[in-house]
Amino acid sequence: MAAPEAEPSAAPHDLTFQLGSFLDRHLIFPLLEFLQEKEIYPLEEIMQAKLSLLYPTNMVDFAMDVYKRLHDTDEVPEGMVERRTQVMDRLKKLDADTAGIRTVLEDAALVEHLRADKAFTMATLEEQHGVAPNSLGLLYEWARFQFECGNYGGAAECLHHYRLLATSPEAAFPAHWGKLAAEILQQSWGPAAEELQRIKEAIEARAQHTPPLMLLQQRCWLMHWALYVFFNTDNGRGALVDLFFQDRYLNAVQTNSPHLLRYMTAALVLSGKRKRQLGPELARVVKQEETNYSDPLTRFVKALNYDADFDAALAELEASKEAVQKDFFLVAYWDELEAAAKSMIFESYCKLHRRIDIATVATKLKMNMDDAERWVVNLVRDAHLDARIDSQEHHVVINSTAPPVYQKVLERTKGLQFRSLVLANTIEQRAAEATAKAAKATAADA
């Protein structure tokens, strides 16, 4: 995983370089294209960053074009010409070495028949179709080579077959990551979402045998790669909340990636009233991490849910517009995000007041009286607030009723069973590890 080697000084609120350290270099290209389109950095810096990313890949022609544009020349370094020759030679060799297995895999009817008979294995391909024994490893190399050439569709197809033919989860694990990246870069969001779930399951299935630092890193990679999927699929924001608020992933955010709090905040605001009940928990985490990471969006949720400072929340919401418009993942959601955030502020305000002056609402939200009254009426209806509008005095009258005791108990104990289960599993896992270590030590002494 690599970020741009030549990093310009970061623009305010831009997270490209923090995100880049957890992404495959190919996944960084869309971020750089966005920065170039928005003119957030000088064009020369963007082109240099692109060139730094391209050098280790097989996209030599693309790298040559970028070099020519960057240096305003028709000539390229001799090293680039030599690199192109090496890539072409490697392409020819891999093409020849994998021709046999690719011919079989390109026969969709045959593959479907073998899979139906549960005979889609390397042993069958070797015995009945003359595929060489080392073909599976070469197929993986071919897929990686195609990916590095920018042929993401071809790479995804090969990795799909490789995973089906691989005999162990360990062998298939890297292919999951490659296929996820390929699907993201093709903007095939459905298959990407499926692959994302497979990787999550694989990470957790391997958790007991993965070193803690590597496990932390894998969870952080998963969350960063998931941003592409969650902000491009229906119900993706809710899925982000479900994943990132799980204890083990929330711990990874706090330990290694506090900048992800921006996306947790945005997803929480966008994902509807049911998910917003997690607002106080998010505000607590934001408060804990404010010395490590803070931006207008995270300060908004802290002001609203931790400080109950509505004026500060509105100010931070207004300030967050610049951050959102510079963010590759959030830029398309600003209007929706602003509307949902204002609704959250109003709903929170209603919980603390019995009577609200619509003129005050209009002033705070920078609306005229008529627009403010329509907005309040729609919000009261859509949010199912127990309130009425006093049109003569232009007030919102809140019918305050204390929630039943049992409801308070349910809210406070919500998630207790899940947390207890996680804690029990952790204790069991550590006990198993201690037992295994003791057994090894006994065997060594013997």
Short mmCIF file of C-alpha atoms in Angstrom, two decimals, residues 78-413:
data_model
loop_
_atom_site.label_atom_id
_atom_site.label_comp_id
_atom_site.label_asym_id
_atom_site.label_seq_id
_atom_site.Cartn_x
_atom_site.Cartn_y
_atom_site.Cartn_z
CA GLU A 78 15.71 6.16 -21.46
CA GLY A 79 14.72 4.32 -18.28
CA MET A 80 11.05 4.64 -19.22
CA VAL A 81 11.71 3.20 -22.68
CA GLU A 82 13.60 0.29 -21.14
CA ARG A 83 10.81 -0.25 -18.61
CA ARG A 84 8.27 -0.42 -21.44
CA THR A 85 10.36 -3.08 -23.20
CA GLN A 86 10.56 -5.12 -20.00
CA VAL A 87 6.79 -4.89 -19.50
CA MET A 88 6.08 -6.02 -23.06
CA ASP A 89 8.52 -8.94 -22.74
CA ARG A 90 6.91 -10.01 -19.46
CA LEU A 91 3.46 -9.69 -21.03
CA LYS A 92 4.41 -12.00 -23.90
CA LYS A 93 5.90 -14.61 -21.56
CA LEU A 94 2.94 -14.64 -19.16
CA ASP A 95 0.52 -14.72 -22.10
CA ALA A 96 2.23 -17.86 -23.40
CA ASP A 97 2.59 -19.48 -19.96
CA THR A 98 -1.07 -19.05 -19.05
CA ALA A 99 -2.63 -19.69 -22.48
CA GLY A 100 -3.67 -23.24 -21.56
CA ILE A 101 -5.54 -22.46 -18.35
CA ARG A 102 -7.04 -19.24 -19.73
CA THR A 103 -8.43 -21.12 -22.74
CA VAL A 104 -10.28 -23.45 -20.38
CA LEU A 105 -11.51 -20.61 -18.14
CA GLU A 106 -12.76 -18.58 -21.10
CA ASP A 107 -15.15 -21.43 -21.96
CA ALA A 108 -18.04 -20.25 -19.77
CA ALA A 109 -20.20 -23.29 -20.51
CA LEU A 110 -17.42 -25.67 -19.51
CA VAL A 111 -16.69 -23.79 -16.29
CA GLU A 112 -20.38 -23.75 -15.38
CA HIS A 113 -20.66 -27.49 -16.07
CA LEU A 114 -17.60 -28.28 -13.95
CA ARG A 115 -18.86 -26.12 -11.09
CA ALA A 116 -22.28 -27.78 -11.23
CA ASP A 117 -20.58 -31.18 -10.96
CA LYS A 118 -18.32 -29.87 -8.18
CA ALA A 119 -15.39 -30.78 -10.40
CA PHE A 120 -13.95 -27.30 -10.89
CA THR A 121 -10.57 -28.13 -9.36
CA MET A 122 -6.99 -28.00 -10.51
CA ALA A 123 -6.82 -31.79 -10.37
CA THR A 124 -9.69 -32.05 -12.87
CA LEU A 125 -8.21 -29.39 -15.14
CA GLU A 126 -4.86 -31.16 -15.11
CA GLU A 127 -6.23 -34.65 -15.73
CA GLN A 128 -9.00 -33.89 -18.23
CA HIS A 129 -7.95 -30.66 -19.93
CA GLY A 130 -4.16 -30.80 -20.03
CA VAL A 131 -3.55 -27.80 -17.78
CA ALA A 132 -0.01 -27.65 -16.40
CA PRO A 133 0.42 -28.19 -12.61
CA ASN A 134 1.97 -24.73 -12.08
CA SER A 135 -0.80 -22.95 -13.98
CA LEU A 136 -2.67 -21.69 -10.90
CA GLY A 137 0.31 -19.72 -9.60
CA LEU A 138 0.93 -18.34 -13.09
CA LEU A 139 -2.75 -17.36 -13.34
CA TYR A 140 -2.37 -15.26 -10.18
CA GLU A 141 0.76 -13.63 -11.62
CA TRP A 142 -1.14 -12.91 -14.86
CA ALA A 143 -4.00 -11.32 -12.90
CA ARG A 144 -1.60 -9.11 -10.95
CA PHE A 145 0.19 -8.16 -14.14
CA GLN A 146 -3.10 -7.20 -15.81
CA PHE A 147 -4.08 -5.16 -12.76
CA GLU A 148 -0.77 -3.29 -12.85
CA CYS A 149 -1.39 -2.62 -16.56
CA GLY A 150 -4.74 -1.02 -15.72
CA ASN A 151 -6.82 -3.87 -17.19
CA TYR A 152 -9.03 -4.11 -14.13
CA GLY A 153 -11.80 -6.10 -15.81
CA GLY A 154 -9.42 -8.81 -16.95
CA ALA A 155 -7.75 -8.90 -13.55
CA ALA A 156 -11.09 -9.24 -11.73
CA GLU A 157 -12.15 -12.15 -13.94
CA CYS A 158 -8.87 -14.02 -13.44
CA LEU A 159 -8.90 -13.44 -9.68
CA HIS A 160 -12.47 -14.73 -9.51
CA HIS A 161 -11.40 -18.04 -11.07
CA TYR A 162 -8.21 -18.15 -9.01
CA ARG A 163 -10.23 -17.89 -5.78
CA LEU A 164 -12.49 -20.73 -6.88
CA LEU A 165 -9.52 -22.95 -7.71
CA ALA A 166 -7.34 -22.05 -4.71
CA THR A 167 -7.22 -24.88 -2.21
CA SER A 168 -6.77 -22.83 0.97
CA PRO A 169 -8.19 -19.60 2.42
CA GLU A 170 -4.65 -18.33 2.92
CA ALA A 171 -3.95 -18.59 -0.82
CA ALA A 172 -7.23 -16.90 -1.70
CA PHE A 173 -6.92 -14.04 0.80
CA PRO A 174 -4.69 -11.72 -1.31
CA ALA A 175 -6.90 -12.38 -4.33
CA HIS A 176 -9.90 -11.02 -2.41
CA TRP A 177 -8.12 -7.69 -1.99
CA GLY A 178 -7.09 -7.58 -5.64
CA LYS A 179 -10.60 -8.32 -6.83
CA LEU A 180 -12.09 -5.69 -4.52
CA ALA A 181 -9.69 -3.06 -5.89
CA ALA A 182 -10.44 -4.11 -9.47
CA GLU A 183 -14.22 -3.92 -8.93
CA ILE A 184 -13.90 -0.50 -7.28
CA LEU A 185 -11.84 0.86 -10.15
CA GLN A 186 -14.46 -0.42 -12.61
CA GLN A 187 -17.16 1.18 -10.43
CA SER A 188 -18.87 -2.22 -10.22
CA TRP A 189 -20.39 -1.44 -6.84
CA GLY A 190 -22.52 -4.56 -6.42
CA PRO A 191 -19.65 -7.05 -6.85
CA ALA A 192 -17.41 -4.72 -4.81
CA ALA A 193 -19.87 -4.79 -1.90
CA GLU A 194 -19.95 -8.60 -2.02
CA GLU A 195 -16.16 -8.76 -2.06
CA LEU A 196 -15.98 -6.33 0.84
CA GLN A 197 -18.11 -8.66 2.94
CA ARG A 198 -15.97 -11.66 1.98
CA ILE A 199 -12.82 -9.83 3.09
CA LYS A 200 -14.40 -8.83 6.41
CA GLU A 201 -15.39 -12.44 7.07
CA ALA A 202 -11.91 -13.65 6.09
CA ILE A 203 -10.21 -11.12 8.39
CA GLU A 204 -12.34 -12.13 11.37
CA ALA A 205 -11.99 -15.86 10.60
CA ARG A 206 -8.19 -15.44 10.66
CA ALA A 207 -8.17 -13.12 13.69
CA GLN A 208 -7.02 -15.73 16.19
CA HIS A 209 -3.94 -16.58 14.13
CA THR A 210 -3.07 -13.09 12.85
CA PRO A 211 -0.55 -10.92 14.75
CA PRO A 212 -2.41 -8.06 16.47
CA LEU A 213 -0.59 -5.33 14.56
CA MET A 214 -1.35 -6.96 11.20
CA LEU A 215 -4.97 -7.47 12.25
CA LEU A 216 -5.23 -3.78 13.12
CA GLN A 217 -3.74 -2.86 9.75
CA GLN A 218 -6.09 -5.13 7.83
CA ARG A 219 -9.15 -3.66 9.54
CA CYS A 220 -7.92 -0.15 8.75
CA TRP A 221 -7.34 -1.08 5.10
CA LEU A 222 -10.82 -2.58 4.93
CA MET A 223 -12.46 0.56 6.30
CA HIS A 224 -10.57 2.84 3.90
CA TRP A 225 -11.32 0.71 0.84
CA ALA A 226 -14.93 0.45 1.98
CA LEU A 227 -15.37 4.22 1.62
CA TYR A 228 -15.54 3.79 -2.17
CA VAL A 229 -18.33 1.25 -1.81
CA PHE A 230 -20.35 2.81 1.01
CA PHE A 231 -20.56 6.22 -0.63
CA ASN A 232 -21.61 4.78 -3.99
CA THR A 233 -24.29 2.24 -3.05
CA ASP A 234 -27.84 2.45 -1.78
CA ASN A 235 -27.95 2.21 2.01
CA GLY A 236 -24.15 2.43 2.00
CA ARG A 237 -24.05 5.11 4.68
CA GLY A 238 -26.04 2.89 7.04
CA ALA A 239 -23.71 -0.01 6.25
CA LEU A 240 -20.73 2.21 7.10
CA VAL A 241 -22.25 3.03 10.48
CA ASP A 242 -22.91 -0.67 11.15
CA LEU A 243 -19.30 -1.61 10.38
CA PHE A 244 -17.35 1.31 11.81
CA PHE A 245 -19.26 1.34 15.12
CA GLN A 246 -18.43 -2.29 15.88
CA ASP A 247 -16.07 -2.26 18.86
CA ARG A 248 -13.10 -3.83 17.09
CA TYR A 249 -13.36 -1.42 14.14
CA LEU A 250 -14.03 1.59 16.34
CA ASN A 251 -10.89 0.68 18.28
CA ALA A 252 -8.97 0.54 14.99
CA VAL A 253 -10.23 4.03 14.10
CA GLN A 254 -9.11 5.44 17.43
CA THR A 255 -5.78 3.64 17.36
CA ASN A 256 -4.68 4.12 13.77
CA SER A 257 -7.11 6.19 11.69
CA PRO A 258 -8.85 8.98 13.63
CA HIS A 259 -9.41 10.88 10.36
CA LEU A 260 -12.14 8.32 9.57
CA LEU A 261 -14.25 10.09 12.19
CA ARG A 262 -15.18 12.55 9.42
CA TYR A 263 -16.83 9.78 7.41
CA MET A 264 -18.44 8.24 10.48
CA THR A 265 -20.00 11.63 11.27
CA ALA A 266 -21.21 12.18 7.71
CA ALA A 267 -22.63 8.65 7.46
CA LEU A 268 -24.38 8.98 10.80
CA VAL A 269 -26.02 12.27 9.79
CA LEU A 270 -27.07 10.85 6.41
CA SER A 271 -28.30 7.45 7.55
CA GLY A 272 -31.61 8.35 9.18
CA LYS A 273 -33.12 8.78 12.60
CA ARG A 274 -32.55 5.22 13.85
CA LYS A 275 -28.79 5.36 13.32
CA ARG A 276 -28.56 8.86 14.77
CA GLN A 277 -29.16 7.41 18.21
CA LEU A 278 -25.43 6.64 18.09
CA GLY A 279 -24.70 10.38 18.02
CA PRO A 280 -23.77 10.64 21.73
CA GLU A 281 -21.38 7.67 21.41
CA LEU A 282 -19.73 9.24 18.36
CA ALA A 283 -19.49 12.59 20.19
CA ARG A 284 -17.74 10.83 23.08
CA VAL A 285 -15.18 9.32 20.70
CA VAL A 286 -14.70 12.65 18.91
CA LYS A 287 -14.09 14.31 22.29
CA GLN A 288 -11.49 11.68 23.18
CA GLU A 289 -9.69 12.02 19.84
CA GLU A 290 -9.92 15.80 19.33
CA THR A 291 -6.20 16.23 20.02
CA ASN A 292 -5.41 13.66 17.29
CA TYR A 293 -7.98 14.71 14.71
CA SER A 294 -10.60 17.42 14.40
CA ASP A 295 -12.47 19.08 11.55
CA PRO A 296 -15.72 21.08 11.26
CA LEU A 297 -17.84 17.94 10.80
CA THR A 298 -16.50 16.20 13.90
CA ARG A 299 -16.77 19.44 15.87
CA PHE A 300 -20.38 19.70 14.72
CA VAL A 301 -21.34 16.36 16.25
CA LYS A 302 -19.43 17.21 19.43
CA ALA A 303 -21.13 20.61 19.76
CA LEU A 304 -24.55 19.06 19.20
CA ASN A 305 -24.36 15.80 21.14
CA TYR A 306 -21.70 16.48 23.77
CA ASP A 307 -21.87 20.21 24.51
CA ALA A 308 -25.53 20.84 23.53
CA ASP A 309 -24.29 24.13 22.04
CA PHE A 310 -26.66 24.76 19.15
CA ASP A 311 -25.04 28.00 18.01
CA ALA A 312 -21.65 26.28 17.84
CA ALA A 313 -23.20 23.33 15.98
CA LEU A 314 -24.66 25.67 13.34
CA ALA A 315 -21.34 27.50 13.01
CA GLU A 316 -19.42 24.24 12.56
CA LEU A 317 -22.00 23.00 10.05
CA GLU A 318 -21.51 26.14 7.98
CA ALA A 319 -17.72 25.77 8.23
CA SER A 320 -17.93 22.13 7.15
CA LYS A 321 -19.11 23.10 3.67
CA GLU A 322 -15.55 23.82 2.57
CA ALA A 323 -14.28 20.51 3.96
CA VAL A 324 -17.07 18.52 2.29
CA GLN A 325 -16.56 20.22 -1.08
CA LYS A 326 -12.87 19.24 -0.95
CA ASP A 327 -13.65 15.64 -0.09
CA PHE A 328 -13.80 13.03 -2.88
CA PHE A 329 -16.29 10.85 -1.02
CA LEU A 330 -18.59 13.52 0.44
CA VAL A 331 -18.77 16.25 -2.21
CA ALA A 332 -21.94 14.85 -3.81
CA TYR A 333 -23.74 14.74 -0.46
CA TRP A 334 -23.44 18.33 0.76
CA ASP A 335 -27.06 19.40 0.19
CA GLU A 336 -28.41 16.22 1.78
CA LEU A 337 -25.90 16.44 4.61
CA GLU A 338 -26.72 20.07 5.39
CA ALA A 339 -30.47 19.42 5.43
CA ALA A 340 -30.13 16.34 7.66
CA ALA A 341 -27.77 18.15 10.05
CA LYS A 342 -30.18 21.07 10.43
CA SER A 343 -32.96 18.60 11.17
CA MET A 344 -30.80 17.01 13.87
CA ILE A 345 -30.17 20.41 15.44
CA PHE A 346 -33.85 21.27 15.46
CA GLU A 347 -34.89 17.90 16.90
CA SER A 348 -32.29 18.24 19.67
CA TYR A 349 -33.45 21.79 20.35
CA CYS A 350 -37.05 20.58 20.67
CA LYS A 351 -36.04 18.13 23.40
CA LEU A 352 -34.91 21.03 25.61
CA HIS A 353 -37.64 23.59 24.94
CA ARG A 354 -41.43 23.66 25.30
CA ARG A 355 -42.00 26.63 22.98
CA ILE A 356 -39.83 27.69 20.02
CA ASP A 357 -40.07 31.00 18.20
CA ILE A 358 -40.08 30.40 14.44
CA ALA A 359 -38.47 33.82 13.95
CA THR A 360 -35.51 32.56 15.97
CA VAL A 361 -35.36 29.44 13.79
CA ALA A 362 -35.43 31.62 10.66
CA THR A 363 -32.58 33.77 11.98
CA LYS A 364 -30.43 30.83 13.04
CA LEU A 365 -30.93 28.95 9.76
CA LYS A 366 -30.73 32.09 7.60
CA MET A 367 -34.24 31.70 6.14
CA ASN A 368 -37.13 34.09 5.72
CA MET A 369 -40.18 33.57 7.95
CA ASP A 370 -42.33 31.82 5.35
CA ASP A 371 -39.59 29.37 4.35
CA ALA A 372 -38.76 28.73 8.00
CA GLU A 373 -42.39 28.00 8.88
CA ARG A 374 -42.76 25.58 5.95
CA TRP A 375 -39.48 23.92 6.89
CA VAL A 376 -40.60 23.48 10.51
CA VAL A 377 -44.01 22.12 9.48
CA ASN A 378 -42.40 19.57 7.15
CA LEU A 379 -39.86 18.56 9.79
CA VAL A 380 -42.47 18.12 12.52
CA ARG A 381 -44.46 15.91 10.15
CA ASP A 382 -41.54 13.87 8.78
CA ALA A 383 -39.83 13.41 12.15
CA HIS A 384 -43.13 12.51 13.89
CA LEU A 385 -42.50 15.10 16.59
CA ASP A 386 -45.22 15.55 19.18
CA ALA A 387 -45.67 19.24 18.45
CA ARG A 388 -48.07 21.76 16.92
CA ILE A 389 -47.64 25.08 15.15
CA ASP A 390 -49.18 28.19 16.74
CA SER A 391 -49.68 30.22 13.56
CA GLN A 392 -50.88 33.34 15.35
CA GLU A 393 -47.80 33.70 17.55
CA HIS A 394 -45.49 31.92 15.10
CA HIS A 395 -44.36 29.44 17.71
CA VAL A 396 -43.73 25.70 17.72
CA VAL A 397 -45.35 24.24 20.84
CA ILE A 398 -43.75 21.00 22.01
CA ASN A 399 -45.93 18.52 23.88
CA SER A 400 -43.35 17.26 26.33
CA THR A 401 -43.95 13.81 27.76
CA ALA A 402 -41.44 11.90 29.81
CA PRO A 403 -40.51 8.55 28.24
CA PRO A 404 -41.62 5.46 30.15
CA VAL A 405 -39.11 3.98 32.56
CA TYR A 406 -38.88 0.73 30.61
CA GLN A 407 -37.92 2.70 27.50
CA LYS A 408 -35.06 4.36 29.36
CA VAL A 409 -33.88 0.95 30.56
CA LEU A 410 -34.02 -0.44 27.02
CA GLU A 411 -32.05 2.49 25.62
CA ARG A 412 -29.37 2.27 28.28
CA THR A 413 -28.95 -1.49 27.91
#
